[in-house]
JSON list of C-alpha atoms in Angstrom, two decimals:
[
{"chain": "A", "resi": 19, "resn": "MET", "atom": "CA", "xyz": [-138.03, 43.78, -64.76]},
{"chain": "A", "resi": 20, "resn": "PRO", "atom": "CA", "xyz": [-136.64, 40.80, -62.84]},
{"chain": "A", "resi": 21, "resn": "VAL", "atom": "CA", "xyz": [-137.34, 37.28, -64.02]},
{"chain": "A", "resi": 22, "resn": "ASP", "atom": "CA", "xyz": [-138.22, 34.68, -61.37]},
{"chain": "A", "resi": 23, "resn": "VAL", "atom": "CA", "xyz": [-139.44, 31.30, -62.62]},
{"chain": "A", "resi": 24, "resn": "LEU", "atom": "CA", "xyz": [-140.18, 28.42, -60.24]},
{"chain": "A", "resi": 25, "resn": "CYS", "atom": "CA", "xyz": [-141.18, 24.96, -61.47]},
{"chain": "A", "resi": 26, "resn": "GLU", "atom": "CA", "xyz": [-141.57, 21.68, -59.59]},
{"chain": "A", "resi": 27, "resn": "ILE", "atom": "CA", "xyz": [-142.33, 18.02, -60.13]},
{"chain": "A", "resi": 28, "resn": "ASP", "atom": "CA", "xyz": [-142.72, 14.87, -58.06]},
{"chain": "A", "resi": 29, "resn": "ILE", "atom": "CA", "xyz": [-140.42, 12.03, -59.12]},
{"chain": "A", "resi": 30, "resn": "ASP", "atom": "CA", "xyz": [-140.98, 8.47, -57.96]},
{"chain": "A", "resi": 31, "resn": "ARG", "atom": "CA", "xyz": [-137.34, 7.89, -56.97]},
{"chain": "A", "resi": 32, "resn": "PRO", "atom": "CA", "xyz": [-135.52, 8.44, -53.65]},
{"chain": "A", "resi": 33, "resn": "ARG", "atom": "CA", "xyz": [-134.29, 11.97, -52.97]},
{"chain": "A", "resi": 34, "resn": "GLY", "atom": "CA", "xyz": [-130.61, 11.01, -52.85]},
{"chain": "A", "resi": 35, "resn": "GLU", "atom": "CA", "xyz": [-130.75, 9.30, -56.23]},
{"chain": "A", "resi": 36, "resn": "THR", "atom": "CA", "xyz": [-132.75, 12.11, -57.84]},
{"chain": "A", "resi": 37, "resn": "ALA", "atom": "CA", "xyz": [-130.48, 14.83, -56.46]},
{"chain": "A", "resi": 38, "resn": "ALA", "atom": "CA", "xyz": [-127.26, 13.02, -57.41]},
{"chain": "A", "resi": 39, "resn": "TYR", "atom": "CA", "xyz": [-128.42, 12.64, -61.01]},
{"chain": "A", "resi": 40, "resn": "ALA", "atom": "CA", "xyz": [-129.85, 16.15, -61.39]},
{"chain": "A", "resi": 41, "resn": "SER", "atom": "CA", "xyz": [-126.85, 17.91, -59.82]},
{"chain": "A", "resi": 42, "resn": "ASP", "atom": "CA", "xyz": [-124.33, 16.08, -62.04]},
{"chain": "A", "resi": 43, "resn": "PRO", "atom": "CA", "xyz": [-123.46, 18.49, -64.87]},
{"chain": "A", "resi": 44, "resn": "ASP", "atom": "CA", "xyz": [-122.39, 15.55, -67.04]},
{"chain": "A", "resi": 45, "resn": "LYS", "atom": "CA", "xyz": [-126.04, 14.40, -67.07]},
{"chain": "A", "resi": 46, "resn": "ALA", "atom": "CA", "xyz": [-127.43, 17.81, -68.15]},
{"chain": "A", "resi": 47, "resn": "THR", "atom": "CA", "xyz": [-127.58, 17.02, -71.87]},
{"chain": "A", "resi": 48, "resn": "ALA", "atom": "CA", "xyz": [-129.68, 13.92, -71.10]},
{"chain": "A", "resi": 49, "resn": "TRP", "atom": "CA", "xyz": [-132.52, 15.79, -69.43]},
{"chain": "A", "resi": 50, "resn": "TYR", "atom": "CA", "xyz": [-132.24, 19.47, -70.40]},
{"chain": "A", "resi": 51, "resn": "VAL", "atom": "CA", "xyz": [-133.79, 19.84, -73.84]},
{"chain": "A", "resi": 52, "resn": "ASN", "atom": "CA", "xyz": [-131.90, 23.05, -74.67]},
{"chain": "A", "resi": 53, "resn": "ILE", "atom": "CA", "xyz": [-128.43, 22.16, -73.34]},
{"chain": "A", "resi": 54, "resn": "LYS", "atom": "CA", "xyz": [-126.25, 20.84, -76.12]},
{"chain": "A", "resi": 55, "resn": "ALA", "atom": "CA", "xyz": [-122.79, 20.68, -74.52]},
{"chain": "A", "resi": 56, "resn": "VAL", "atom": "CA", "xyz": [-121.10, 20.78, -71.11]},
{"chain": "A", "resi": 57, "resn": "GLU", "atom": "CA", "xyz": [-117.44, 21.50, -70.39]},
{"chain": "A", "resi": 58, "resn": "TRP", "atom": "CA", "xyz": [-115.84, 21.44, -66.96]},
{"chain": "A", "resi": 59, "resn": "LYS", "atom": "CA", "xyz": [-113.61, 24.47, -66.31]},
{"chain": "A", "resi": 60, "resn": "THR", "atom": "CA", "xyz": [-112.51, 23.14, -62.92]},
{"chain": "A", "resi": 61, "resn": "PRO", "atom": "CA", "xyz": [-111.78, 19.57, -61.77]},
{"chain": "A", "resi": 62, "resn": "ARG", "atom": "CA", "xyz": [-114.61, 17.15, -60.98]},
{"chain": "A", "resi": 63, "resn": "PRO", "atom": "CA", "xyz": [-116.54, 16.38, -58.78]},
{"chain": "A", "resi": 64, "resn": "VAL", "atom": "CA", "xyz": [-118.99, 19.23, -58.37]},
{"chain": "A", "resi": 65, "resn": "SER", "atom": "CA", "xyz": [-118.43, 21.39, -55.28]},
{"chain": "A", "resi": 66, "resn": "VAL", "atom": "CA", "xyz": [-118.75, 25.02, -54.25]},
{"chain": "A", "resi": 67, "resn": "GLY", "atom": "CA", "xyz": [-116.52, 26.97, -56.61]},
{"chain": "A", "resi": 68, "resn": "SER", "atom": "CA", "xyz": [-116.84, 24.51, -59.51]},
{"chain": "A", "resi": 69, "resn": "LYS", "atom": "CA", "xyz": [-117.13, 26.21, -62.90]},
{"chain": "A", "resi": 70, "resn": "ILE", "atom": "CA", "xyz": [-118.99, 24.53, -65.73]},
{"chain": "A", "resi": 71, "resn": "ALA", "atom": "CA", "xyz": [-119.51, 25.93, -69.23]},
{"chain": "A", "resi": 72, "resn": "PHE", "atom": "CA", "xyz": [-122.75, 25.17, -71.03]},
{"chain": "A", "resi": 73, "resn": "VAL", "atom": "CA", "xyz": [-123.83, 25.62, -74.63]},
{"chain": "A", "resi": 74, "resn": "ALA", "atom": "CA", "xyz": [-127.58, 25.92, -75.10]},
{"chain": "A", "resi": 75, "resn": "ASN", "atom": "CA", "xyz": [-130.14, 26.80, -77.71]},
{"chain": "A", "resi": 76, "resn": "PHE", "atom": "CA", "xyz": [-132.80, 29.13, -76.31]},
{"chain": "A", "resi": 77, "resn": "LEU", "atom": "CA", "xyz": [-135.40, 31.20, -78.17]},
{"chain": "A", "resi": 78, "resn": "GLY", "atom": "CA", "xyz": [-133.69, 30.35, -81.45]},
{"chain": "A", "resi": 79, "resn": "ARG", "atom": "CA", "xyz": [-130.26, 31.51, -80.33]},
{"chain": "A", "resi": 80, "resn": "ARG", "atom": "CA", "xyz": [-127.09, 29.67, -79.41]},
{"chain": "A", "resi": 81, "resn": "LEU", "atom": "CA", "xyz": [-125.89, 30.71, -75.97]},
{"chain": "A", "resi": 82, "resn": "GLY", "atom": "CA", "xyz": [-122.63, 29.97, -74.22]},
{"chain": "A", "resi": 83, "resn": "TYR", "atom": "CA", "xyz": [-122.24, 30.70, -70.52]},
{"chain": "A", "resi": 84, "resn": "THR", "atom": "CA", "xyz": [-120.28, 29.52, -67.51]},
{"chain": "A", "resi": 85, "resn": "TYR", "atom": "CA", "xyz": [-121.96, 28.80, -64.22]},
{"chain": "A", "resi": 86, "resn": "GLU", "atom": "CA", "xyz": [-120.17, 28.84, -60.88]},
{"chain": "A", "resi": 87, "resn": "VAL", "atom": "CA", "xyz": [-121.52, 26.62, -58.12]},
{"chain": "A", "resi": 88, "resn": "THR", "atom": "CA", "xyz": [-122.20, 28.89, -55.14]},
{"chain": "A", "resi": 89, "resn": "GLU", "atom": "CA", "xyz": [-123.98, 26.46, -52.84]},
{"chain": "A", "resi": 90, "resn": "PHE", "atom": "CA", "xyz": [-124.11, 22.67, -52.72]},
{"chain": "A", "resi": 91, "resn": "VAL", "atom": "CA", "xyz": [-125.78, 20.62, -50.01]},
{"chain": "A", "resi": 92, "resn": "PRO", "atom": "CA", "xyz": [-125.98, 17.10, -51.51]},
{"chain": "A", "resi": 93, "resn": "GLY", "atom": "CA", "xyz": [-129.54, 15.83, -51.59]},
{"chain": "A", "resi": 94, "resn": "GLU", "atom": "CA", "xyz": [-131.00, 19.19, -50.55]},
{"chain": "A", "resi": 95, "resn": "ARG", "atom": "CA", "xyz": [-129.88, 22.24, -52.52]},
{"chain": "A", "resi": 96, "resn": "PHE", "atom": "CA", "xyz": [-127.70, 23.13, -55.52]},
{"chain": "A", "resi": 97, "resn": "VAL", "atom": "CA", "xyz": [-127.17, 26.76, -56.61]},
{"chain": "A", "resi": 98, "resn": "MET", "atom": "CA", "xyz": [-125.27, 28.01, -59.68]},
{"chain": "A", "resi": 99, "resn": "ARG", "atom": "CA", "xyz": [-124.77, 31.58, -60.91]},
{"chain": "A", "resi": 100, "resn": "THR", "atom": "CA", "xyz": [-123.53, 33.22, -64.07]},
{"chain": "A", "resi": 101, "resn": "ALA", "atom": "CA", "xyz": [-122.77, 36.88, -64.60]},
{"chain": "A", "resi": 102, "resn": "GLU", "atom": "CA", "xyz": [-122.14, 36.50, -68.34]},
{"chain": "A", "resi": 103, "resn": "GLY", "atom": "CA", "xyz": [-124.13, 37.85, -71.23]},
{"chain": "A", "resi": 104, "resn": "PRO", "atom": "CA", "xyz": [-127.26, 39.98, -71.33]},
{"chain": "A", "resi": 105, "resn": "PHE", "atom": "CA", "xyz": [-129.01, 37.88, -68.69]},
{"chain": "A", "resi": 106, "resn": "PRO", "atom": "CA", "xyz": [-127.05, 37.23, -65.48]},
{"chain": "A", "resi": 107, "resn": "MET", "atom": "CA", "xyz": [-128.90, 34.40, -63.76]},
{"chain": "A", "resi": 108, "resn": "GLU", "atom": "CA", "xyz": [-129.04, 32.17, -60.71]},
{"chain": "A", "resi": 109, "resn": "THR", "atom": "CA", "xyz": [-130.38, 28.62, -60.96]},
{"chain": "A", "resi": 110, "resn": "THR", "atom": "CA", "xyz": [-131.41, 26.77, -57.80]},
{"chain": "A", "resi": 111, "resn": "TYR", "atom": "CA", "xyz": [-132.41, 23.12, -57.50]},
{"chain": "A", "resi": 112, "resn": "THR", "atom": "CA", "xyz": [-134.02, 21.83, -54.31]},
{"chain": "A", "resi": 113, "resn": "TRP", "atom": "CA", "xyz": [-135.12, 18.34, -53.35]},
{"chain": "A", "resi": 114, "resn": "GLU", "atom": "CA", "xyz": [-137.40, 17.15, -50.58]},
{"chain": "A", "resi": 115, "resn": "ASP", "atom": "CA", "xyz": [-139.01, 13.83, -49.71]},
{"chain": "A", "resi": 116, "resn": "THR", "atom": "CA", "xyz": [-142.61, 13.19, -50.71]},
{"chain": "A", "resi": 117, "resn": "PRO", "atom": "CA", "xyz": [-144.98, 11.21, -48.44]},
{"chain": "A", "resi": 118, "resn": "SER", "atom": "CA", "xyz": [-144.78, 8.28, -50.89]},
{"chain": "A", "resi": 119, "resn": "GLY", "atom": "CA", "xyz": [-140.97, 8.03, -50.62]},
{"chain": "A", "resi": 120, "resn": "GLY", "atom": "CA", "xyz": [-140.27, 9.90, -53.83]},
{"chain": "A", "resi": 121, "resn": "THR", "atom": "CA", "xyz": [-138.80, 13.34, -54.40]},
{"chain": "A", "resi": 122, "resn": "ARG", "atom": "CA", "xyz": [-140.27, 16.78, -55.02]},
{"chain": "A", "resi": 123, "resn": "MET", "atom": "CA", "xyz": [-137.74, 18.69, -57.12]},
{"chain": "A", "resi": 124, "resn": "THR", "atom": "CA", "xyz": [-137.87, 22.40, -57.83]},
{"chain": "A", "resi": 125, "resn": "ILE", "atom": "CA", "xyz": [-135.93, 24.49, -60.32]},
{"chain": "A", "resi": 126, "resn": "ARG", "atom": "CA", "xyz": [-135.86, 28.24, -59.82]},
{"chain": "A", "resi": 127, "resn": "ASN", "atom": "CA", "xyz": [-134.28, 30.63, -62.31]},
{"chain": "A", "resi": 128, "resn": "ARG", "atom": "CA", "xyz": [-133.85, 34.24, -61.19]},
{"chain": "A", "resi": 129, "resn": "GLY", "atom": "CA", "xyz": [-132.14, 37.09, -62.91]},
{"chain": "A", "resi": 130, "resn": "GLU", "atom": "CA", "xyz": [-132.18, 40.70, -63.98]},
{"chain": "A", "resi": 131, "resn": "PRO", "atom": "CA", "xyz": [-132.00, 41.09, -67.76]},
{"chain": "A", "resi": 132, "resn": "ALA", "atom": "CA", "xyz": [-129.88, 43.96, -69.02]},
{"chain": "A", "resi": 133, "resn": "GLY", "atom": "CA", "xyz": [-129.95, 45.96, -72.25]},
{"chain": "A", "resi": 134, "resn": "PHE", "atom": "CA", "xyz": [-132.13, 44.58, -75.02]},
{"chain": "A", "resi": 135, "resn": "ALA", "atom": "CA", "xyz": [-132.96, 41.47, -72.97]},
{"chain": "A", "resi": 136, "resn": "LYS", "atom": "CA", "xyz": [-134.91, 43.72, -70.57]},
{"chain": "A", "resi": 137, "resn": "VAL", "atom": "CA", "xyz": [-137.54, 44.35, -73.23]},
{"chain": "A", "resi": 138, "resn": "GLY", "atom": "CA", "xyz": [-138.09, 40.65, -73.77]},
{"chain": "A", "resi": 139, "resn": "ALA", "atom": "CA", "xyz": [-138.17, 39.67, -70.08]},
{"chain": "A", "resi": 140, "resn": "PRO", "atom": "CA", "xyz": [-141.86, 38.59, -70.03]},
{"chain": "A", "resi": 141, "resn": "VAL", "atom": "CA", "xyz": [-141.38, 36.46, -73.17]},
{"chain": "A", "resi": 142, "resn": "MET", "atom": "CA", "xyz": [-138.16, 35.05, -71.74]},
{"chain": "A", "resi": 143, "resn": "ALA", "atom": "CA", "xyz": [-139.85, 34.14, -68.43]},
{"chain": "A", "resi": 144, "resn": "ALA", "atom": "CA", "xyz": [-142.67, 32.32, -70.24]},
{"chain": "A", "resi": 145, "resn": "ALA", "atom": "CA", "xyz": [-140.18, 30.43, -72.44]},
{"chain": "A", "resi": 146, "resn": "MET", "atom": "CA", "xyz": [-138.10, 29.50, -69.39]},
{"chain": "A", "resi": 147, "resn": "ARG", "atom": "CA", "xyz": [-141.19, 28.17, -67.60]},
{"chain": "A", "resi": 148, "resn": "ARG", "atom": "CA", "xyz": [-142.11, 26.02, -70.62]},
{"chain": "A", "resi": 149, "resn": "ALA", "atom": "CA", "xyz": [-138.55, 24.74, -70.98]},
{"chain": "A", "resi": 150, "resn": "ASN", "atom": "CA", "xyz": [-138.12, 24.02, -67.25]},
{"chain": "A", "resi": 151, "resn": "ASN", "atom": "CA", "xyz": [-141.39, 22.10, -67.09]},
{"chain": "A", "resi": 152, "resn": "LYS", "atom": "CA", "xyz": [-140.39, 20.08, -70.14]},
{"chain": "A", "resi": 153, "resn": "ASP", "atom": "CA", "xyz": [-136.95, 19.41, -68.62]},
{"chain": "A", "resi": 154, "resn": "LEU", "atom": "CA", "xyz": [-138.46, 18.25, -65.33]},
{"chain": "A", "resi": 155, "resn": "ARG", "atom": "CA", "xyz": [-140.84, 15.91, -67.17]},
{"chain": "A", "resi": 156, "resn": "ARG", "atom": "CA", "xyz": [-137.86, 14.49, -69.08]},
{"chain": "A", "resi": 157, "resn": "LEU", "atom": "CA", "xyz": [-135.89, 14.04, -65.83]},
{"chain": "A", "resi": 158, "resn": "LYS", "atom": "CA", "xyz": [-138.88, 12.25, -64.28]},
{"chain": "A", "resi": 159, "resn": "GLU", "atom": "CA", "xyz": [-139.16, 9.98, -67.32]},
{"chain": "A", "resi": 160, "resn": "LEU", "atom": "CA", "xyz": [-135.46, 9.11, -67.19]},
{"chain": "A", "resi": 161, "resn": "LEU", "atom": "CA", "xyz": [-135.32, 8.45, -63.46]},
{"chain": "A", "resi": 162, "resn": "GLU", "atom": "CA", "xyz": [-138.52, 6.43, -63.30]},
{"chain": "A", "resi": 163, "resn": "ARG", "atom": "CA", "xyz": [-137.32, 4.02, -66.02]},
{"chain": "A", "resi": 164, "resn": "PRO", "atom": "CA", "xyz": [-135.98, 0.68, -64.87]},
{"chain": "A", "resi": 165, "resn": "SER", "atom": "CA", "xyz": [-132.33, 1.21, -63.84]},
{"chain": "A", "resi": 166, "resn": "ASP", "atom": "CA", "xyz": [-130.92, -0.87, -66.71]},
{"chain": "A", "resi": 167, "resn": "ARG", "atom": "CA", "xyz": [-132.33, 1.66, -69.22]},
{"chain": "A", "resi": 168, "resn": "ARG", "atom": "CA", "xyz": [-131.30, 4.94, -67.52]},
{"chain": "A", "resi": 169, "resn": "ALA", "atom": "CA", "xyz": [-128.84, 7.35, -69.16]}
]
């Protein structure tokens, strides 16, 4: 059973600023609740082909995985994929302008669980939706703070 989770939020900040912050792997621990560590495997800055290792806690387990950036259109689209572990996944961020001058950001996680993870796919999808919505709310909170208090 494939997993396909799409979440979105409107953020009262310009698209370029929102996208630059969200697509910077070094900022991930500030707004992703479950990501605990980030390690660059290739030189900065982020570009197609960049490899970034993440350590996360998810559903009570510690997970380590390396994403490869497969698409990057600054301010519009950012796509990363991993083939590691029991749940190969693709994560896509998109940004578009809102009528008020803010940004609508989406996060989409898609993947095909293998082995034991297949059994838990519906539970995993629900947990991912909860986590993504929480992460987007945290990102909104961070970016809508006055600039002197942003991480």
